[in-house]
Short mmCIF file of C-alpha atoms and ligand atoms in Angstrom, two decimals:
data_model
loop_
_atom_site.label_atom_id
_atom_site.label_comp_id
_atom_site.label_asym_id
_atom_site.label_seq_id
_atom_site.Cartn_x
_atom_site.Cartn_y
_atom_site.Cartn_z
CA MET A 1 185.25 46.87 92.57
CA ALA A 2 187.06 48.35 89.56
CA ALA A 3 187.17 52.14 89.52
CA LEU A 4 184.97 52.49 86.44
CA ASP A 5 182.37 50.13 87.86
CA GLU A 6 182.34 52.13 91.05
CA LEU A 7 181.98 55.32 89.03
CA ARG A 8 179.07 53.85 87.05
CA GLU A 9 177.44 53.00 90.35
CA ILE A 10 177.75 56.61 91.54
CA VAL A 11 176.34 57.84 88.22
CA GLN A 12 173.43 55.44 88.64
CA LEU A 13 172.81 56.60 92.21
CA CYS A 14 172.64 60.21 91.02
CA ARG A 15 170.23 59.25 88.23
CA ARG A 16 168.07 57.29 90.61
CA ALA A 17 168.03 60.20 93.07
CA ASP A 18 166.94 62.58 90.30
CA ALA A 19 164.22 60.21 89.10
CA TRP A 20 163.00 59.42 92.61
CA ARG A 21 162.85 63.06 93.66
CA SER A 22 160.83 63.98 90.59
CA ASP A 23 158.25 61.40 91.70
CA THR A 24 158.02 62.51 95.34
CA ILE A 25 156.17 65.31 97.10
CA ASN A 26 158.89 67.23 98.88
CA LEU A 27 157.65 69.13 101.92
CA ILE A 28 161.01 69.81 103.62
CA ALA A 29 160.67 73.44 104.69
CA SER A 30 164.35 74.32 104.13
CA GLU A 31 164.62 73.10 100.54
CA ASN A 32 163.57 74.19 97.09
CA VAL A 33 164.44 73.48 93.47
CA LEU A 34 166.42 75.58 91.02
CA SER A 35 164.88 76.73 87.75
CA PRO A 36 166.41 75.05 84.69
CA VAL A 37 168.39 78.25 84.00
CA ALA A 38 169.73 78.60 87.55
CA ARG A 39 170.64 74.90 87.54
CA ARG A 40 172.36 75.03 84.16
CA LEU A 41 174.44 78.04 85.27
CA LEU A 42 176.04 75.94 88.02
CA ASP A 43 178.15 74.24 85.37
CA SER A 44 180.90 76.59 84.16
CA ASP A 45 184.63 77.20 84.31
CA PHE A 46 184.05 79.09 87.58
CA HIS A 47 184.01 75.67 89.24
CA HIS A 48 187.79 75.66 88.86
CA ARG A 49 188.64 79.20 89.95
CA TYR A 50 189.51 81.29 92.93
CA ALA A 51 188.59 84.88 93.82
CA GLU A 52 189.41 86.19 97.28
CA GLY A 53 188.43 89.62 98.51
CA HIS A 54 186.29 92.04 96.48
CA PRO A 55 185.86 92.54 92.71
CA GLY A 56 188.72 94.64 91.35
CA LYS A 57 190.78 94.05 94.50
CA ARG A 58 191.64 90.35 94.23
CA TYR A 59 194.80 88.56 95.24
CA TYR A 60 194.65 86.33 92.12
CA GLU A 61 194.71 87.30 88.45
CA GLY A 62 192.13 85.92 86.02
CA THR A 63 189.03 87.13 87.84
CA ARG A 64 187.64 89.78 85.48
CA PHE A 65 184.49 87.86 84.54
CA ILE A 66 183.59 86.74 88.04
CA ASP A 67 184.34 90.28 89.22
CA GLU A 68 181.65 91.56 86.92
CA ILE A 69 179.14 88.87 87.93
CA GLU A 70 179.82 89.33 91.64
CA GLU A 71 179.37 93.09 91.51
CA LYS A 72 176.16 92.78 89.48
CA THR A 73 174.81 90.17 91.91
CA ARG A 74 175.61 92.31 94.93
CA VAL A 75 173.79 95.28 93.39
CA LEU A 76 170.82 93.15 92.26
CA VAL A 77 170.38 91.56 95.70
CA GLY A 78 170.62 95.04 97.24
CA SER A 79 167.79 96.22 94.99
CA VAL A 80 165.59 93.19 95.87
CA PHE A 81 165.90 93.96 99.62
CA LYS A 82 166.42 97.75 99.45
CA ALA A 83 169.74 97.12 101.17
CA ASP A 84 172.78 99.29 100.58
CA ARG A 85 175.21 96.92 102.35
CA VAL A 86 175.24 93.42 100.91
CA ASP A 87 177.66 90.51 101.02
CA VAL A 88 176.94 87.61 98.66
CA ARG A 89 180.20 85.73 99.25
CA LEU A 90 178.93 83.40 101.97
CA PRO A 91 178.79 79.74 101.00
CA SER A 92 175.90 79.09 103.44
CA GLY A 93 173.51 80.63 105.96
CA THR A 94 175.34 79.15 108.91
CA LEU A 95 178.57 80.74 107.67
CA ALA A 96 176.70 84.03 107.33
CA ASN A 97 175.78 83.69 111.01
CA GLU A 98 179.32 82.65 111.91
CA ALA A 99 180.69 85.78 110.21
CA ALA A 100 178.07 88.11 111.70
CA PHE A 101 178.47 86.76 115.23
CA SER A 102 182.26 86.91 115.07
CA ALA A 103 182.03 90.56 114.01
CA LEU A 104 179.26 91.65 116.37
CA VAL A 105 179.42 89.50 119.51
CA PRO A 106 182.33 90.06 121.89
CA GLN A 107 183.78 87.00 123.63
CA GLY A 108 181.87 86.28 126.84
CA ALA A 109 178.84 88.33 125.78
CA THR A 110 175.19 87.84 126.65
CA ALA A 111 172.87 86.99 123.75
CA ILE A 112 169.10 86.55 123.54
CA ALA A 113 167.72 84.22 120.87
CA HIS A 114 165.14 81.51 120.29
CA GLY A 115 165.97 78.23 121.97
CA LEU A 116 165.56 75.03 120.00
CA ASP A 117 162.16 74.50 121.65
CA GLY A 118 161.09 77.87 120.24
CA GLY A 119 162.15 76.87 116.74
CA GLY A 120 165.64 78.43 116.87
CA HIS A 121 168.37 77.30 114.50
CA ILE A 122 171.37 75.35 115.77
CA SER A 123 173.72 78.18 114.77
CA HIS A 124 171.90 80.37 117.36
CA ALA A 125 172.46 77.79 120.09
CA ARG A 126 175.05 77.22 122.81
CA PHE A 127 176.72 74.47 120.77
CA GLY A 128 176.57 76.43 117.48
CA ALA A 129 178.10 79.59 116.00
CA LEU A 130 176.59 81.94 118.62
CA GLY A 131 177.78 79.77 121.49
CA LYS A 132 181.41 80.15 120.35
CA ARG A 133 181.22 83.84 121.29
CA ALA A 134 178.42 84.29 123.83
CA ALA A 135 178.90 83.05 127.40
CA ARG A 136 175.15 83.27 128.09
CA ILE A 137 172.33 82.68 125.61
CA LEU A 138 168.92 83.48 127.07
CA GLU A 139 165.70 82.34 125.47
CA LEU A 140 163.12 84.78 124.09
CA PRO A 141 159.81 84.51 125.97
CA ARG A 142 156.82 83.33 123.95
CA LEU A 143 153.05 83.76 124.14
CA PRO A 144 150.93 80.76 125.24
CA ASP A 145 150.50 79.71 121.57
CA GLY A 146 154.17 78.72 121.74
CA TYR A 147 155.10 80.41 118.46
CA ARG A 148 154.86 84.18 118.80
CA ILE A 149 157.26 86.19 120.93
CA ASP A 150 155.77 87.82 124.03
CA ALA A 151 156.99 91.28 123.04
CA PRO A 152 156.45 93.15 126.36
CA LYS A 153 158.24 90.38 128.30
CA ALA A 154 161.01 90.26 125.71
CA LYS A 155 161.54 94.01 126.03
CA ASP A 156 161.73 93.74 129.82
CA MET A 157 164.22 90.90 129.48
CA ILE A 158 166.42 92.87 127.10
CA ARG A 159 166.40 95.92 129.40
CA ALA A 160 167.20 93.79 132.46
CA GLU A 161 169.84 91.50 130.94
CA ARG A 162 171.51 94.05 128.64
CA PRO A 163 172.62 91.61 125.92
CA GLN A 164 175.11 92.57 123.23
CA ILE A 165 172.98 90.90 120.58
CA VAL A 166 169.36 89.79 120.07
CA VAL A 167 168.76 87.19 117.35
CA LEU A 168 165.34 86.92 115.71
CA GLY A 169 164.29 84.47 113.00
CA ARG A 170 164.11 80.71 113.30
CA SER A 171 163.82 77.33 111.62
CA LEU A 172 160.27 76.65 112.79
CA PHE A 173 158.97 80.01 111.66
CA LEU A 174 155.22 80.47 111.38
CA PHE A 175 154.59 84.12 112.22
CA PRO A 176 156.45 87.44 111.82
CA GLU A 177 158.66 88.61 114.68
CA PRO A 178 157.83 91.84 116.58
CA VAL A 179 160.93 93.54 115.17
CA ARG A 180 159.83 97.12 115.82
CA GLU A 181 159.05 96.49 119.48
CA ILE A 182 162.21 94.49 120.15
CA LYS A 183 164.23 97.21 118.45
CA GLU A 184 163.03 99.81 121.00
CA ALA A 185 164.59 97.81 123.83
CA CYS A 186 167.73 97.09 121.80
CA ILE A 187 168.25 100.81 121.29
CA ASP A 188 167.98 101.39 125.07
CA VAL A 189 170.77 98.91 125.86
CA LYS A 190 172.77 99.36 122.62
CA ALA A 191 172.25 95.75 121.56
CA THR A 192 172.59 94.73 117.92
CA LEU A 193 169.40 93.30 116.44
CA LEU A 194 170.12 90.50 113.95
CA TYR A 195 167.34 88.83 111.97
CA ASP A 196 168.05 85.41 110.48
CA ALA A 197 165.86 85.48 107.37
CA SER A 198 166.92 82.09 105.98
CA HIS A 199 163.50 80.48 105.98
CA VAL A 200 161.46 83.46 104.87
CA LEU A 201 163.89 85.18 102.49
CA GLY A 202 161.72 84.52 99.41
CA LEU A 203 158.63 85.80 101.22
CA VAL A 204 160.47 88.96 102.23
CA ALA A 205 161.72 89.38 98.65
CA GLY A 206 158.14 88.98 97.45
CA GLY A 207 156.95 91.74 99.82
CA LEU A 208 155.17 89.43 102.29
CA PHE A 209 155.66 88.28 105.89
CA GLN A 210 157.72 91.27 107.04
CA ASP A 211 160.51 93.65 106.04
CA PRO A 212 163.11 93.05 108.76
CA LEU A 213 165.41 95.89 107.71
CA GLY A 214 162.53 98.36 107.32
CA GLU A 215 161.17 97.40 110.75
CA GLY A 216 164.48 98.01 112.50
CA ALA A 217 166.79 94.99 112.31
CA ASP A 218 170.40 96.17 112.05
CA LEU A 219 171.14 93.43 109.55
CA PHE A 220 169.84 90.15 108.27
CA THR A 221 171.68 86.94 107.54
CA ALA A 222 170.21 84.24 105.31
CA SER A 223 170.63 81.15 103.27
CA THR A 224 169.45 81.51 99.69
CA HIS A 225 167.65 78.26 98.87
CA LYS A 226 164.58 77.80 101.08
CA THR A 227 161.80 80.14 100.00
CA TYR A 228 164.37 82.08 97.89
CA PHE A 229 165.08 80.64 94.42
CA GLY A 230 168.84 80.31 94.79
CA PRO A 231 171.49 77.64 94.90
CA GLN A 232 172.84 76.69 98.32
CA ARG A 233 174.65 79.86 99.44
CA GLY A 234 174.34 82.58 102.10
CA MET A 235 174.14 86.36 102.33
CA ILE A 236 174.25 89.27 104.78
CA ALA A 237 172.48 92.59 104.19
CA ALA A 238 171.90 95.89 105.97
CA ARG A 239 170.28 99.25 105.22
CA GLY A 240 171.58 102.70 106.12
CA LYS A 241 174.62 101.48 108.04
CA ASP A 242 177.95 103.28 108.07
CA GLU A 243 181.41 101.93 107.39
CA GLU A 244 182.17 101.55 111.11
CA PHE A 245 179.29 99.05 111.42
CA TRP A 246 179.93 97.20 108.17
CA LYS A 247 183.73 96.96 108.09
CA PRO A 248 184.03 94.27 110.81
CA ILE A 249 181.36 92.20 109.02
CA ASP A 250 183.21 92.56 105.73
CA ARG A 251 186.44 91.42 107.41
CA ALA A 252 184.63 88.56 109.13
CA VAL A 253 183.34 87.25 105.77
CA PHE A 254 186.80 87.44 104.21
CA PRO A 255 189.27 86.49 105.55
CA GLY A 256 187.31 85.51 108.67
CA VAL A 257 185.17 82.59 107.48
CA THR A 258 185.97 82.27 103.76
CA SER A 259 188.92 82.44 101.45
CA ASN A 260 187.52 81.45 98.07
CA HIS A 261 183.74 81.63 98.02
CA HIS A 262 182.61 78.87 95.62
CA LEU A 263 182.35 81.03 92.53
CA PHE A 264 180.48 78.46 90.47
CA SER A 265 177.14 79.11 92.17
CA LEU A 266 177.22 82.91 92.01
CA PRO A 267 175.80 83.16 88.43
CA SER A 268 173.02 80.85 89.59
CA LEU A 269 172.29 83.16 92.54
CA HIS A 270 172.09 86.03 90.10
CA ALA A 271 169.56 84.18 87.93
CA ALA A 272 167.58 83.26 91.04
CA SER A 273 167.51 86.88 92.19
CA LEU A 274 166.21 88.01 88.80
CA GLU A 275 163.51 85.35 89.09
CA MET A 276 162.68 86.61 92.57
CA ARG A 277 162.34 90.14 91.23
CA GLU A 278 160.03 88.98 88.46
CA PHE A 279 157.99 86.22 90.12
CA GLY A 280 158.59 86.82 93.85
CA ALA A 281 155.35 88.62 94.72
CA SER A 282 152.98 86.11 93.09
CA TYR A 283 155.07 83.17 94.33
CA ALA A 284 155.07 84.43 97.93
CA GLU A 285 151.30 84.91 97.88
CA ALA A 286 150.76 81.43 96.46
CA ILE A 287 153.02 79.90 99.13
CA VAL A 288 151.18 81.43 102.07
CA ARG A 289 147.78 80.62 100.54
CA ASN A 290 148.87 77.01 100.06
CA ALA A 291 150.36 76.65 103.54
CA ARG A 292 147.13 77.87 105.13
CA ALA A 293 145.06 75.65 102.86
CA LEU A 294 147.14 72.60 103.76
CA GLY A 295 146.86 73.43 107.48
CA ALA A 296 143.09 73.70 107.19
CA ALA A 297 142.81 70.52 105.10
CA LEU A 298 144.85 68.45 107.57
CA HIS A 299 142.90 69.92 110.50
CA LYS A 300 139.62 69.00 108.75
CA ARG A 301 140.87 65.42 108.41
CA GLY A 302 141.44 65.24 112.17
CA LEU A 303 145.18 65.89 112.42
CA HIS A 304 146.43 68.22 115.13
CA VAL A 305 147.81 71.23 113.26
CA ASP A 306 149.31 73.84 115.60
CA ALA A 307 148.19 77.48 115.68
CA ALA A 308 144.74 76.68 114.24
CA ASP A 309 143.20 79.74 115.92
CA LEU A 310 145.85 81.93 114.26
CA GLY A 311 145.13 80.62 110.76
CA TYR A 312 147.91 77.99 111.09
CA THR A 313 150.67 80.14 109.62
CA ALA A 314 151.77 83.32 107.86
CA SER A 315 154.76 81.63 106.21
CA HIS A 316 155.53 78.58 104.05
CA GLN A 317 155.44 76.23 107.05
CA ILE A 318 152.91 74.45 109.20
CA ALA A 319 153.59 72.37 112.31
CA VAL A 320 151.66 69.17 112.98
CA ASP A 321 151.60 67.37 116.32
CA VAL A 322 151.60 63.67 115.44
CA SER A 323 152.05 62.28 118.97
CA ALA A 324 148.78 60.39 118.56
CA GLN A 325 150.08 58.76 115.35
CA GLY A 326 153.34 57.51 116.91
CA GLY A 327 155.42 60.71 117.09
CA GLY A 328 157.41 62.78 114.60
CA ARG A 329 160.09 60.21 113.89
CA GLU A 330 157.67 57.38 113.07
CA VAL A 331 155.32 59.51 111.01
CA ALA A 332 158.08 61.22 108.98
CA ARG A 333 159.46 57.77 108.09
CA ARG A 334 156.04 56.42 107.21
CA LEU A 335 155.35 59.39 104.95
CA ALA A 336 158.78 59.11 103.27
CA ALA A 337 158.16 55.46 102.48
CA GLY A 338 155.08 56.59 100.55
CA GLY A 339 156.92 59.37 98.72
CA ILE A 340 156.03 62.34 100.94
CA ILE A 341 159.23 63.86 102.32
CA CYS A 342 159.23 66.08 105.41
CA ASN A 343 161.15 66.17 108.68
CA MET A 344 160.41 65.35 112.28
CA ASN A 345 160.46 68.45 114.46
CA VAL A 346 160.42 69.46 118.10
CA LEU A 347 157.27 71.48 118.77
CA PRO A 348 157.00 74.22 121.39
CA GLY A 349 156.08 73.20 124.92
CA ARG A 350 155.52 69.44 124.50
CA GLU A 351 156.40 67.49 127.63
CA GLY A 352 158.52 64.41 127.18
CA GLN A 353 159.72 64.96 123.64
CA THR A 354 163.44 65.00 122.74
CA PRO A 355 165.14 66.18 119.53
CA LEU A 356 165.37 62.54 118.41
CA ARG A 357 161.85 61.67 119.60
CA PRO A 358 159.94 64.87 118.83
CA ALA A 359 156.19 65.33 118.94
CA GLY A 360 155.76 66.74 115.49
CA ILE A 361 156.55 67.12 111.86
CA ARG A 362 157.33 70.36 110.04
CA ILE A 363 155.85 70.81 106.58
CA GLY A 364 156.82 73.44 103.98
CA VAL A 365 154.90 74.01 100.76
CA GLN A 366 157.39 76.24 98.90
CA GLU A 367 158.78 73.56 96.57
CA MET A 368 155.43 72.15 95.49
CA THR A 369 154.17 75.70 95.04
CA ARG A 370 157.12 76.40 92.76
CA PHE A 371 155.93 73.52 90.58
CA GLY A 372 152.55 75.21 90.35
CA MET A 373 150.46 73.31 92.90
CA GLY A 374 147.56 75.28 94.33
CA GLU A 375 144.91 74.98 97.02
CA SER A 376 143.11 72.01 95.47
CA GLU A 377 146.40 70.06 95.36
CA MET A 378 146.88 70.90 99.04
CA GLY A 379 143.62 69.01 99.64
CA ARG A 380 144.98 66.04 97.69
CA ILE A 381 148.23 66.13 99.67
CA ALA A 382 146.21 66.24 102.91
CA ASP A 383 144.37 63.09 101.78
CA LEU A 384 147.69 61.33 101.13
CA VAL A 385 149.21 62.48 104.45
CA HIS A 386 146.13 61.29 106.29
CA ALA A 387 146.06 57.94 104.48
CA SER A 388 149.74 57.33 105.26
CA ALA A 389 150.12 58.86 108.74
CA VAL A 390 146.78 57.80 110.22
CA ASP A 391 145.61 54.80 108.18
CA HIS A 392 149.10 53.38 107.46
CA LYS A 393 148.27 53.00 103.76
CA ASN A 394 150.89 52.83 101.03
CA VAL A 395 150.34 55.99 99.02
CA GLU A 396 153.35 55.72 96.70
CA GLU A 397 151.33 55.27 93.52
CA GLU A 398 148.89 58.13 94.21
CA CYS A 399 151.78 60.35 95.23
CA ARG A 400 153.61 59.63 91.97
CA ARG A 401 150.43 60.32 89.98
CA LEU A 402 149.88 63.69 91.64
CA ARG A 403 153.50 64.69 91.20
CA SER A 404 153.53 63.69 87.53
CA GLU A 405 151.04 66.49 86.85
CA PHE A 406 153.52 69.07 88.22
CA ARG A 407 156.96 68.56 86.70
CA GLU A 408 157.58 71.99 85.16
CA ILE A 409 158.63 74.93 87.29
CA ARG A 410 155.94 77.60 87.24
CA TYR A 411 157.90 80.50 88.77
CA GLY A 412 161.24 80.78 86.95
CA TYR A 413 162.99 80.95 83.58
CA ARG A 414 163.21 78.23 80.92
CA LEU A 415 166.45 77.35 79.11
CA ASP A 416 165.08 78.33 75.70
CA GLN A 417 164.39 81.85 76.94
CA VAL A 418 168.14 82.51 77.21
CA GLU A 419 169.34 80.03 74.56
CA LEU A 420 170.98 77.66 77.00
CA VAL A 421 171.19 73.94 76.38
CA PRO A 422 171.04 71.33 79.17
CA ALA A 423 174.48 70.57 80.67
N1 LIG B 501 168.31 72.93 109.54
C1 LIG B 501 167.74 73.69 108.46
C2 LIG B 501 166.27 73.65 108.52
O1 LIG B 501 165.74 72.65 108.09
O2 LIG B 501 165.60 74.56 108.99
C3 LIG B 501 168.27 75.03 108.35
O3 LIG B 501 169.65 75.02 108.25
#
């Protein structure tokens, strides 16, 4: 194929992806959409540039404008999380973990974290970033509901095993972690308490779910694009820590895991953080209300939603056991064919499931909430999920119709507010 024809094909694929996504109901719990302003800001000369180190102390010349933006973003993010130590140079959440673990976890250490069965992220696992440093990774004990940490047992475990680090926060993340209680045991054995806030960062920014730094976590790591409004980046933050604690983290970010840090998306992160400051509280409340409403609506239609007796969730996610409908893999594919996008997921404590043949699906409502959907739309989504997952109906047309009513972002800035034109 001639180069230009191939290029036209790629352009078409991008257009089709844009059009298709604007017709679908996206329920992937780790994704979100940018506001028009945050999206437009991704396109600038910063795409072409380098800036290593810190503003004002760069190796390269030509960085004065990004220096100003980076410093303002660091300060803004600090104010959103009441954090006085902030690094916004991470290109992703996994790299934030990579940097934090390399600074805080000695080679051969013992770590305690959530296993994959408990909803832990792969970067907290033996074969991920944590496993590169820790020789032993023990799993946090959970209550019979499978989701909440058994805090007394976890404290006993920490005191007995004397880990160098305890990692809280997860990818299947329904309820707050008992940070205060875990911290007591961490103090006794001088373990660092790290909280991976990736999934719930926007809820924390909006003053909901929990305040990991206020409750005692030594630091949090996060990606910036799940419940937070940002482009795909990462961050690390701490409160009240001295230079001795922070310096190794700073060195681990640069030159440890980054050289240049993808400058082009930093202005977008700044816009997203302003949006969080302005809309975060009402957005977070709407998310949790919607997630609970969707849990209840699916439960009412006969689907097995986990944690029903706990109100289904306190976050943006719900977990649905679809073993009776053919398992997570089959159901996620069936839903996607009808325009409802979510992912298959291992659920706690299910016998016989494997990561590739899991019992459940994980659903997140943060993106549809950002488009302004509310509790009544959660009922309509539950009808579509039921029709597709249980009755094997093709729901593509109804899905498109519902989505067409919610195309504008409700929580975020418009281009005309800052006199920007589309790229
Ligand atoms: N794997 C992502 C998630 O979906 O939770 C996080 O990196």
